[in-house]
Each structure stands twice: as C-alpha cells, then as structure tokens.
Amino acid sequence: MARNNLQISILGSTGSVGCSTLAVIDENPQYSVFALTAHKNARLLFEQCQKYTPVFAVIGVDAAAEFEVLVKESGLATKLLVGKSALVEVASSPDVDIVMAAIVGAAGLESTLAAASNGKRLLLANKESLVMTGDLLKQAATQSGAEILPIDSEHNAIFQCLPITGSSLQATDYNGIEKVVLTASGGPFLNTPLEQLASVTPEQACLHPKWSMGRKISVDSATMMNKGLEFIEACYLFDLEPSQVDVLIHPQSIVHSMVHYADGSVIAELANPDMRVPIAYGLAWPERIRSGAAVLDLAAQEPLQFSKPDLQRFPCLRLGMEAAAKRGSAPAVLNAANEVAVEAFLSGEIGFTEISLIIEAVRSKIPCEATPSLAIIQDLDRQARTLSKELILKEFCRGAGA
Ligand code: NAD
Ligand code: MG
C-alpha cells in the first residue's frame, strides 16, 4: 500500500496542469500539499493556499507585494517565498516526496533539475526542461535515485504500455520493442486551407479542439511544435533513436500513444482527453487511484481516425524531428527560438507562419554542440533568444503590439 501523507510541491499550481493536479489531490487525501507556486496570479495562488494550507507559497517578484498583503490580511500560516531560488528550494526540500514540474517553458528548468538531483518522484509536465537538457536531466535522476514519471499524456501512455517492472523508470528491458507511435490531435488548423494560415489569430490558435491548456502549449499544438518537442522528449525519456518514433494524427485524442512489438502486437493506452488521468497515474504509480475523469464510453464515441502528418503544413514538427536527430544542443536552441517566436505571435508582433521561419533562421546561425554542459546549454539558450528577438525586430515585426 502507498504511504499516507505524501508531501507534494506543485510548481506552476495556477496553470492548467497545476489546477488539474490539485483536482486529483481533492479525490485522494493521502497527498499533502507542501508548496504551491505561481508567477503572476497572486489572487488564484492565495485562494489555493486558503484551501490547501501549504507550508510554503512561492510567487514571482512582480506579484509578491500583492500576494503578501492578501496573506497578511487573512492571517494564513503559509510562509511566503519569492523568486527563482525559492522554486529550487521547494523542489529540493528534504520534506518533499513528490514534485509536480508544471511551470511552462525554460523558466521551469532549474527547479525541475533540482527535483531530479534530489531523489524526488518527479512528475514531468514541463517538457521544455527535458528537451533542453536531455541526457543531463536523466543522469541527475539516475545519480540521485529520483523517479521521472512522464505526465505529458503521450509519454505517460507509452510508459503505461512498456514492460517496465520494479520501482524505477530506469529499469529497462525493452526487449522486442519495434517503435513507439505518438498520437497528435492535429490542433485547430488540421484542415484549414494552407493559404489562410498566415492570417490566423492567437485566439484561433488557442482554441484547441480537444484539450484545454495554457496559451503557449496551445500555440505549440497549433503549429505541431508540441509534437516536435514530444518527439525529442520520447527519444530522451525512453532511450530511442528517432527512427523508432512515429507520429500519427488522431483527431479524437482518445488513443494517447502506442508501442509496437516485434511479434506484431501493438499496445495502446486509451482515455478521455483529460490531464487528470496521467497525473493520477504519475502520483500513484505503480498503484492506481481515482482521477475524477469521466469514464470512457467507446460506443458513444465518434469513430477513431488515424493518418500521417503533413510536414508541409506543419514545418515545426519537421524542425523538432531534425533536432531530435542532431541531439546535443540542437533541441535547446529550437526550444528557445520557439518560446520567443510563440510569445511574439501571441502579442501580435508576428504572424503564425513566421514562427517556423524564425526558428529555422536561428537554427542555421547557431552551431550545434555535441555534448554540451548545463552552462553551455544555458548560454546557447540566451544566444538563441537574443537572435530570435533581433530577427523579429529586423525582419518579421508587424508593429502591432511591439
Ligand atoms: P499554463 O500557462 O497554464 O501554466 C503555467 C504555470 O507556470 C503557471 O502556474 C504560471 O504561474 C507558471 N509560470 C509561468 N511562467 C513562469 C515563470 N517565469 N516562473 C515561474 N513560474 C512561471 O501552462 P500549462 O498548460 O499548465 O503547461 C505547463 C507545462 O506542462 C508546460 O511545459 C506544458 O508543455 C506541459 N503540458 C501541459 C499540458 C496541458 O494539458 N496543459 C499537457 C502536457 C504537457
Ligand atoms: Mg502531450
């Protein structure tokens, strides 16, 4: 039986994955919230603190004053911490058993690495940190005894379909595995005429047909960079060559991914598109707990369809696959350029189809380091961001929102 009173730090608790994590905890009183963190949303973080009474709350510098007033006025016992180093502190505290890494983007890197270096059960939603540091993150977990449990629904599905036994993801007798197939909904622009893509708006891009998510990952889903990042994530997590990973468009988002075996068997995981399912699995593995998700009714479900992705429509998927083949620092540069380009798209500075052009231009200007240290990755991340911003200003900027 699982231990009671497991202490969890939820990094990014005010986001989509963070809120879903708290919803799973509502169903499972054996988990205690040790720390909650948010970047700017002081009001929601405060409401979460009132409900879950964590030992610590961490807030970004800009929202600290507002949050402090709310906590003082309420007399809440939760201790307030501010800024990046505090995220690392609550991810590595000896009092913590489980860390949910649900900050979006490279901002989650240090705290995710801290959880991996300090023997925690690391629930990895923040795919960007694995994309950036790949082998380094896995090595840190192996050395400290941390368990990396993938929360991204596709990787969680693959994890469920692999013959992993014992008590660690590092245990690997992957005998007989031919390939894994990542499914992708295709996002809101799967059937949009190609000539209309240049003028789609951020609101249209964020209207995902199946999943309700934060704005950055929603745009990534619309460009299919999300699947590109997940392609890289799969190679690192499961020690796969790019030739062992396939992508299939599956608009219904019911089959979350699958594993092909040498004997012709294909094992897939099916569930309603609800992040509470992989979160519950990661929290309790190898046991099963209630997630609160609706029961899947296959008879009431529209037919399940599968098709090959169109790399002309989705150049970002191709860029992700190419970075996976290069490894080294290539995925980190791809990720940095993508983060800057997506932000520029969301603020109206550039068009949708310019996202891939910016990434491709940055990639061609920054040479790939084969075995980069963390310091080199962080330096290349900075370089790629600076270059992306310069390119946006000089070559792509529309003026709106700039
Ligand atoms: P979101 O935008 O809804 O939430 C992001 C969270 O990170 C918020 O709590 C925010 O306060 C915090 N944050 C943002 N910038 C920060 C910064 N600079 N410093 C500290 N904290 C910061 O994002 P989301 O959709 O919940 O996604 C979170 C992560 O999970 C992403 O890496 C995403 O790719 C991954 N993921 C999300 C989903 C999903 O369904 N939403 C599915 C799979 C993977
Ligand atoms: Mg996913």
PDB file of C-alpha atoms in Angstrom, residues 195-372:
ATOM      1  CA  GLU A 195      -3.246  29.958 -47.678  1.00  0.00           C
ATOM      2  CA  GLN A 196      -5.283  31.035 -44.619  1.00  0.00           C
ATOM      3  CA  LEU A 197      -2.640  30.002 -42.073  1.00  0.00           C
ATOM      4  CA  ALA A 198      -0.667  33.249 -42.411  1.00  0.00           C
ATOM      5  CA  SER A 199      -3.606  35.285 -41.094  1.00  0.00           C
ATOM      6  CA  VAL A 200      -4.904  33.124 -38.225  1.00  0.00           C
ATOM      7  CA  THR A 201      -5.158  34.932 -34.867  1.00  0.00           C
ATOM      8  CA  PRO A 202      -3.788  33.970 -31.439  1.00  0.00           C
ATOM      9  CA  GLU A 203      -7.383  33.400 -30.270  1.00  0.00           C
ATOM     10  CA  GLN A 204      -7.987  30.901 -33.090  1.00  0.00           C
ATOM     11  CA  ALA A 205      -4.650  29.205 -32.391  1.00  0.00           C
ATOM     12  CA  CYS A 206      -5.502  28.809 -28.698  1.00  0.00           C
ATOM     13  CA  LEU A 207      -8.904  27.228 -29.407  1.00  0.00           C
ATOM     14  CA  HIS A 208      -7.771  23.623 -29.212  1.00  0.00           C
ATOM     15  CA  PRO A 209     -10.461  21.174 -30.338  1.00  0.00           C
ATOM     16  CA  LYS A 210      -9.828  18.560 -27.613  1.00  0.00           C
ATOM     17  CA  TRP A 211      -7.619  19.845 -24.802  1.00  0.00           C
ATOM     18  CA  SER A 212      -7.928  22.903 -22.589  1.00  0.00           C
ATOM     19  CA  MET A 213      -4.360  24.088 -21.910  1.00  0.00           C
ATOM     20  CA  GLY A 214      -2.150  27.123 -21.294  1.00  0.00           C
ATOM     21  CA  ARG A 215      -1.609  29.538 -24.188  1.00  0.00           C
ATOM     22  CA  LYS A 216       1.983  28.581 -25.015  1.00  0.00           C
ATOM     23  CA  ILE A 217       1.326  24.856 -25.386  1.00  0.00           C
ATOM     24  CA  SER A 218      -1.908  25.636 -27.255  1.00  0.00           C
ATOM     25  CA  VAL A 219       0.057  27.553 -29.915  1.00  0.00           C
ATOM     26  CA  ASP A 220       2.634  24.731 -29.932  1.00  0.00           C
ATOM     27  CA  SER A 221      -0.221  22.324 -30.659  1.00  0.00           C
ATOM     28  CA  ALA A 222      -1.485  24.521 -33.487  1.00  0.00           C
ATOM     29  CA  THR A 223       1.974  24.603 -35.152  1.00  0.00           C
ATOM     30  CA  MET A 224       2.624  20.993 -34.067  1.00  0.00           C
ATOM     31  CA  MET A 225       5.869  22.133 -32.461  1.00  0.00           C
ATOM     32  CA  ASN A 226       4.313  20.457 -29.439  1.00  0.00           C
ATOM     33  CA  LYS A 227       4.666  17.119 -31.238  1.00  0.00           C
ATOM     34  CA  GLY A 228       8.184  18.111 -32.316  1.00  0.00           C
ATOM     35  CA  LEU A 229       9.110  18.723 -28.668  1.00  0.00           C
ATOM     36  CA  GLU A 230       7.385  15.476 -27.701  1.00  0.00           C
ATOM     37  CA  PHE A 231       9.353  13.605 -30.363  1.00  0.00           C
ATOM     38  CA  ILE A 232      12.569  14.799 -28.692  1.00  0.00           C
ATOM     39  CA  GLU A 233      11.095  14.051 -25.257  1.00  0.00           C
ATOM     40  CA  ALA A 234      10.328  10.447 -26.308  1.00  0.00           C
ATOM     41  CA  CYS A 235      13.867   9.869 -27.618  1.00  0.00           C
ATOM     42  CA  TYR A 236      15.418  11.041 -24.342  1.00  0.00           C
ATOM     43  CA  LEU A 237      12.933   9.516 -21.918  1.00  0.00           C
ATOM     44  CA  PHE A 238      12.866   6.047 -23.417  1.00  0.00           C
ATOM     45  CA  ASP A 239      16.356   5.909 -24.983  1.00  0.00           C
ATOM     46  CA  LEU A 240      15.007   5.651 -28.523  1.00  0.00           C
ATOM     47  CA  GLU A 241      16.518   6.507 -31.885  1.00  0.00           C
ATOM     48  CA  PRO A 242      14.407   8.907 -33.982  1.00  0.00           C
ATOM     49  CA  SER A 243      13.816   6.020 -36.412  1.00  0.00           C
ATOM     50  CA  GLN A 244      11.958   4.222 -33.600  1.00  0.00           C
ATOM     51  CA  VAL A 245       9.443   7.069 -33.114  1.00  0.00           C
ATOM     52  CA  ASP A 246       6.469   7.704 -35.400  1.00  0.00           C
ATOM     53  CA  VAL A 247       3.751  10.350 -35.292  1.00  0.00           C
ATOM     54  CA  LEU A 248       0.135   9.746 -36.281  1.00  0.00           C
ATOM     55  CA  ILE A 249      -2.633  12.308 -36.469  1.00  0.00           C
ATOM     56  CA  HIS A 250      -5.586  11.131 -34.392  1.00  0.00           C
ATOM     57  CA  PRO A 251      -8.119  13.980 -34.127  1.00  0.00           C
ATOM     58  CA  GLN A 252     -10.296  12.305 -31.467  1.00  0.00           C
ATOM     59  CA  SER A 253      -7.456  12.273 -28.863  1.00  0.00           C
ATOM     60  CA  ILE A 254      -8.642   9.007 -27.317  1.00  0.00           C
ATOM     61  CA  VAL A 255      -5.625   6.805 -28.088  1.00  0.00           C
ATOM     62  CA  HIS A 256      -2.847   8.695 -26.302  1.00  0.00           C
ATOM     63  CA  SER A 257       0.042   6.743 -27.848  1.00  0.00           C
ATOM     64  CA  MET A 258       1.114   3.168 -28.528  1.00  0.00           C
ATOM     65  CA  VAL A 259       4.021   0.741 -28.599  1.00  0.00           C
ATOM     66  CA  HIS A 260       4.683  -1.734 -31.431  1.00  0.00           C
ATOM     67  CA  TYR A 261       6.318  -5.035 -30.514  1.00  0.00           C
ATOM     68  CA  ALA A 262       8.333  -7.491 -32.626  1.00  0.00           C
ATOM     69  CA  ASP A 263       5.551 -10.093 -32.670  1.00  0.00           C
ATOM     70  CA  GLY A 264       3.125  -7.655 -34.305  1.00  0.00           C
ATOM     71  CA  SER A 265       1.300  -6.726 -31.104  1.00  0.00           C
ATOM     72  CA  VAL A 266       0.502  -3.058 -30.582  1.00  0.00           C
ATOM     73  CA  ILE A 267      -0.306  -1.913 -27.053  1.00  0.00           C
ATOM     74  CA  ALA A 268      -2.101   1.414 -26.705  1.00  0.00           C
ATOM     75  CA  GLU A 269      -3.491   3.460 -23.826  1.00  0.00           C
ATOM     76  CA  LEU A 270      -6.977   4.929 -24.235  1.00  0.00           C
ATOM     77  CA  ALA A 271      -8.710   7.522 -22.096  1.00  0.00           C
ATOM     78  CA  ASN A 272     -10.780  10.662 -22.418  1.00  0.00           C
ATOM     79  CA  PRO A 273      -8.565  13.683 -23.133  1.00  0.00           C
ATOM     80  CA  ASP A 274      -8.231  14.770 -19.503  1.00  0.00           C
ATOM     81  CA  MET A 275      -4.860  15.519 -17.875  1.00  0.00           C
ATOM     82  CA  ARG A 276      -6.134  14.210 -14.541  1.00  0.00           C
ATOM     83  CA  VAL A 277      -5.613  10.669 -15.938  1.00  0.00           C
ATOM     84  CA  PRO A 278      -1.818  10.854 -16.477  1.00  0.00           C
ATOM     85  CA  ILE A 279      -1.421  12.976 -13.332  1.00  0.00           C
ATOM     86  CA  ALA A 280      -3.174  10.351 -11.181  1.00  0.00           C
ATOM     87  CA  TYR A 281      -1.067   7.629 -12.774  1.00  0.00           C
ATOM     88  CA  GLY A 282       2.174   9.514 -12.056  1.00  0.00           C
ATOM     89  CA  LEU A 283       1.180  10.295  -8.483  1.00  0.00           C
ATOM     90  CA  ALA A 284       0.319   6.736  -7.509  1.00  0.00           C
ATOM     91  CA  TRP A 285       2.455   4.564  -9.816  1.00  0.00           C
ATOM     92  CA  PRO A 286       2.702   1.580  -9.655  1.00  0.00           C
ATOM     93  CA  GLU A 287      -0.699   1.706  -7.965  1.00  0.00           C
ATOM     94  CA  ARG A 288      -3.892   3.182  -9.441  1.00  0.00           C
ATOM     95  CA  ILE A 289      -6.024   5.858  -7.813  1.00  0.00           C
ATOM     96  CA  ARG A 290      -9.167   7.728  -8.830  1.00  0.00           C
ATOM     97  CA  SER A 291      -8.529  10.712 -11.085  1.00  0.00           C
ATOM     98  CA  GLY A 292     -12.027  12.179 -11.266  1.00  0.00           C
ATOM     99  CA  ALA A 293     -12.046  11.823 -15.078  1.00  0.00           C
ATOM    100  CA  ALA A 294     -15.206  10.675 -16.840  1.00  0.00           C
ATOM    101  CA  VAL A 295     -15.476   7.012 -17.828  1.00  0.00           C
ATOM    102  CA  LEU A 296     -14.566   6.465 -21.485  1.00  0.00           C
ATOM    103  CA  ASP A 297     -17.635   5.360 -23.440  1.00  0.00           C
ATOM    104  CA  LEU A 298     -16.306   3.919 -26.689  1.00  0.00           C
ATOM    105  CA  ALA A 299     -19.776   3.051 -28.006  1.00  0.00           C
ATOM    106  CA  ALA A 300     -20.795   6.720 -27.773  1.00  0.00           C
ATOM    107  CA  GLN A 301     -17.527   7.883 -29.247  1.00  0.00           C
ATOM    108  CA  GLU A 302     -17.142   9.123 -32.825  1.00  0.00           C
ATOM    109  CA  PRO A 303     -15.035   6.757 -34.966  1.00  0.00           C
ATOM    110  CA  LEU A 304     -11.310   6.810 -34.232  1.00  0.00           C
ATOM    111  CA  GLN A 305      -9.240   8.018 -37.190  1.00  0.00           C
ATOM    112  CA  PHE A 306      -5.501   7.913 -37.863  1.00  0.00           C
ATOM    113  CA  SER A 307      -3.424   9.484 -40.628  1.00  0.00           C
ATOM    114  CA  LYS A 308       0.147  10.566 -41.365  1.00  0.00           C
ATOM    115  CA  PRO A 309       1.070  14.193 -40.544  1.00  0.00           C
ATOM    116  CA  ASP A 310       1.661  16.623 -43.420  1.00  0.00           C
ATOM    117  CA  LEU A 311       5.126  18.115 -42.809  1.00  0.00           C
ATOM    118  CA  GLN A 312       4.475  20.926 -45.286  1.00  0.00           C
ATOM    119  CA  ARG A 313       1.505  22.106 -43.279  1.00  0.00           C
ATOM    120  CA  PHE A 314       3.426  21.590 -40.036  1.00  0.00           C
ATOM    121  CA  PRO A 315       7.085  22.604 -40.606  1.00  0.00           C
ATOM    122  CA  CYS A 316       7.606  22.893 -36.834  1.00  0.00           C
ATOM    123  CA  LEU A 317       7.104  19.140 -36.495  1.00  0.00           C
ATOM    124  CA  ARG A 318       9.851  18.591 -39.074  1.00  0.00           C
ATOM    125  CA  LEU A 319      12.133  21.009 -37.173  1.00  0.00           C
ATOM    126  CA  GLY A 320      11.534  19.058 -33.965  1.00  0.00           C
ATOM    127  CA  MET A 321      12.329  15.744 -35.633  1.00  0.00           C
ATOM    128  CA  GLU A 322      15.512  17.169 -37.120  1.00  0.00           C
ATOM    129  CA  ALA A 323      16.645  18.492 -33.729  1.00  0.00           C
ATOM    130  CA  ALA A 324      15.976  15.039 -32.227  1.00  0.00           C
ATOM    131  CA  ALA A 325      18.285  13.508 -34.832  1.00  0.00           C
ATOM    132  CA  LYS A 326      21.042  16.048 -34.097  1.00  0.00           C
ATOM    133  CA  ARG A 327      20.719  15.863 -30.290  1.00  0.00           C
ATOM    134  CA  GLY A 328      23.411  17.824 -28.378  1.00  0.00           C
ATOM    135  CA  SER A 329      22.426  21.464 -28.050  1.00  0.00           C
ATOM    136  CA  ALA A 330      20.082  21.474 -31.083  1.00  0.00           C
ATOM    137  CA  PRO A 331      16.862  20.834 -29.091  1.00  0.00           C
ATOM    138  CA  ALA A 332      17.692  23.636 -26.603  1.00  0.00           C
ATOM    139  CA  VAL A 333      18.199  26.160 -29.419  1.00  0.00           C
ATOM    140  CA  LEU A 334      14.988  25.018 -31.102  1.00  0.00           C
ATOM    141  CA  ASN A 335      13.109  25.403 -27.830  1.00  0.00           C
ATOM    142  CA  ALA A 336      14.457  28.886 -27.090  1.00  0.00           C
ATOM    143  CA  ALA A 337      13.666  30.213 -30.567  1.00  0.00           C
ATOM    144  CA  ASN A 338      10.208  28.671 -30.368  1.00  0.00           C
ATOM    145  CA  GLU A 339       9.448  30.243 -26.967  1.00  0.00           C
ATOM    146  CA  VAL A 340      10.384  33.701 -28.246  1.00  0.00           C
ATOM    147  CA  ALA A 341       8.507  33.266 -31.536  1.00  0.00           C
ATOM    148  CA  VAL A 342       5.351  31.989 -29.814  1.00  0.00           C
ATOM    149  CA  GLU A 343       5.395  34.930 -27.415  1.00  0.00           C
ATOM    150  CA  ALA A 344       5.777  37.317 -30.370  1.00  0.00           C
ATOM    151  CA  PHE A 345       2.857  35.625 -32.136  1.00  0.00           C
ATOM    152  CA  LEU A 346       0.680  35.811 -29.016  1.00  0.00           C
ATOM    153  CA  SER A 347       1.394  39.529 -28.657  1.00  0.00           C
ATOM    154  CA  GLY A 348       0.576  40.224 -32.307  1.00  0.00           C
ATOM    155  CA  GLU A 349       4.139  41.043 -33.407  1.00  0.00           C
ATOM    156  CA  ILE A 350       4.445  38.268 -35.986  1.00  0.00           C
ATOM    157  CA  GLY A 351       2.149  36.021 -37.994  1.00  0.00           C
ATOM    158  CA  PHE A 352       1.506  32.335 -37.358  1.00  0.00           C
ATOM    159  CA  THR A 353       3.526  31.033 -40.308  1.00  0.00           C
ATOM    160  CA  GLU A 354       6.515  33.149 -39.286  1.00  0.00           C
ATOM    161  CA  ILE A 355       7.044  31.065 -36.148  1.00  0.00           C
ATOM    162  CA  SER A 356       8.738  28.255 -38.089  1.00  0.00           C
ATOM    163  CA  LEU A 357      10.717  30.711 -40.256  1.00  0.00           C
ATOM    164  CA  ILE A 358      12.240  32.351 -37.182  1.00  0.00           C
ATOM    165  CA  ILE A 359      13.170  29.009 -35.637  1.00  0.00           C
ATOM    166  CA  GLU A 360      14.757  27.817 -38.865  1.00  0.00           C
ATOM    167  CA  ALA A 361      16.758  31.044 -39.253  1.00  0.00           C
ATOM    168  CA  VAL A 362      18.038  30.873 -35.655  1.00  0.00           C
ATOM    169  CA  ARG A 363      18.946  27.213 -36.022  1.00  0.00           C
ATOM    170  CA  SER A 364      21.072  27.924 -39.075  1.00  0.00           C
ATOM    171  CA  LYS A 365      23.055  30.608 -37.231  1.00  0.00           C
ATOM    172  CA  ILE A 366      23.895  28.754 -34.005  1.00  0.00           C
ATOM    173  CA  PRO A 367      26.228  25.750 -34.375  1.00  0.00           C
ATOM    174  CA  CYS A 368      25.274  22.544 -32.588  1.00  0.00           C
ATOM    175  CA  GLU A 369      27.438  21.382 -29.648  1.00  0.00           C
ATOM    176  CA  ALA A 370      27.509  17.582 -29.491  1.00  0.00           C
ATOM    177  CA  THR A 371      27.840  17.105 -25.711  1.00  0.00           C
ATOM    178  CA  PRO A 372      27.050  20.437 -24.049  1.00  0.00           C
TER     179      PRO A 372
END
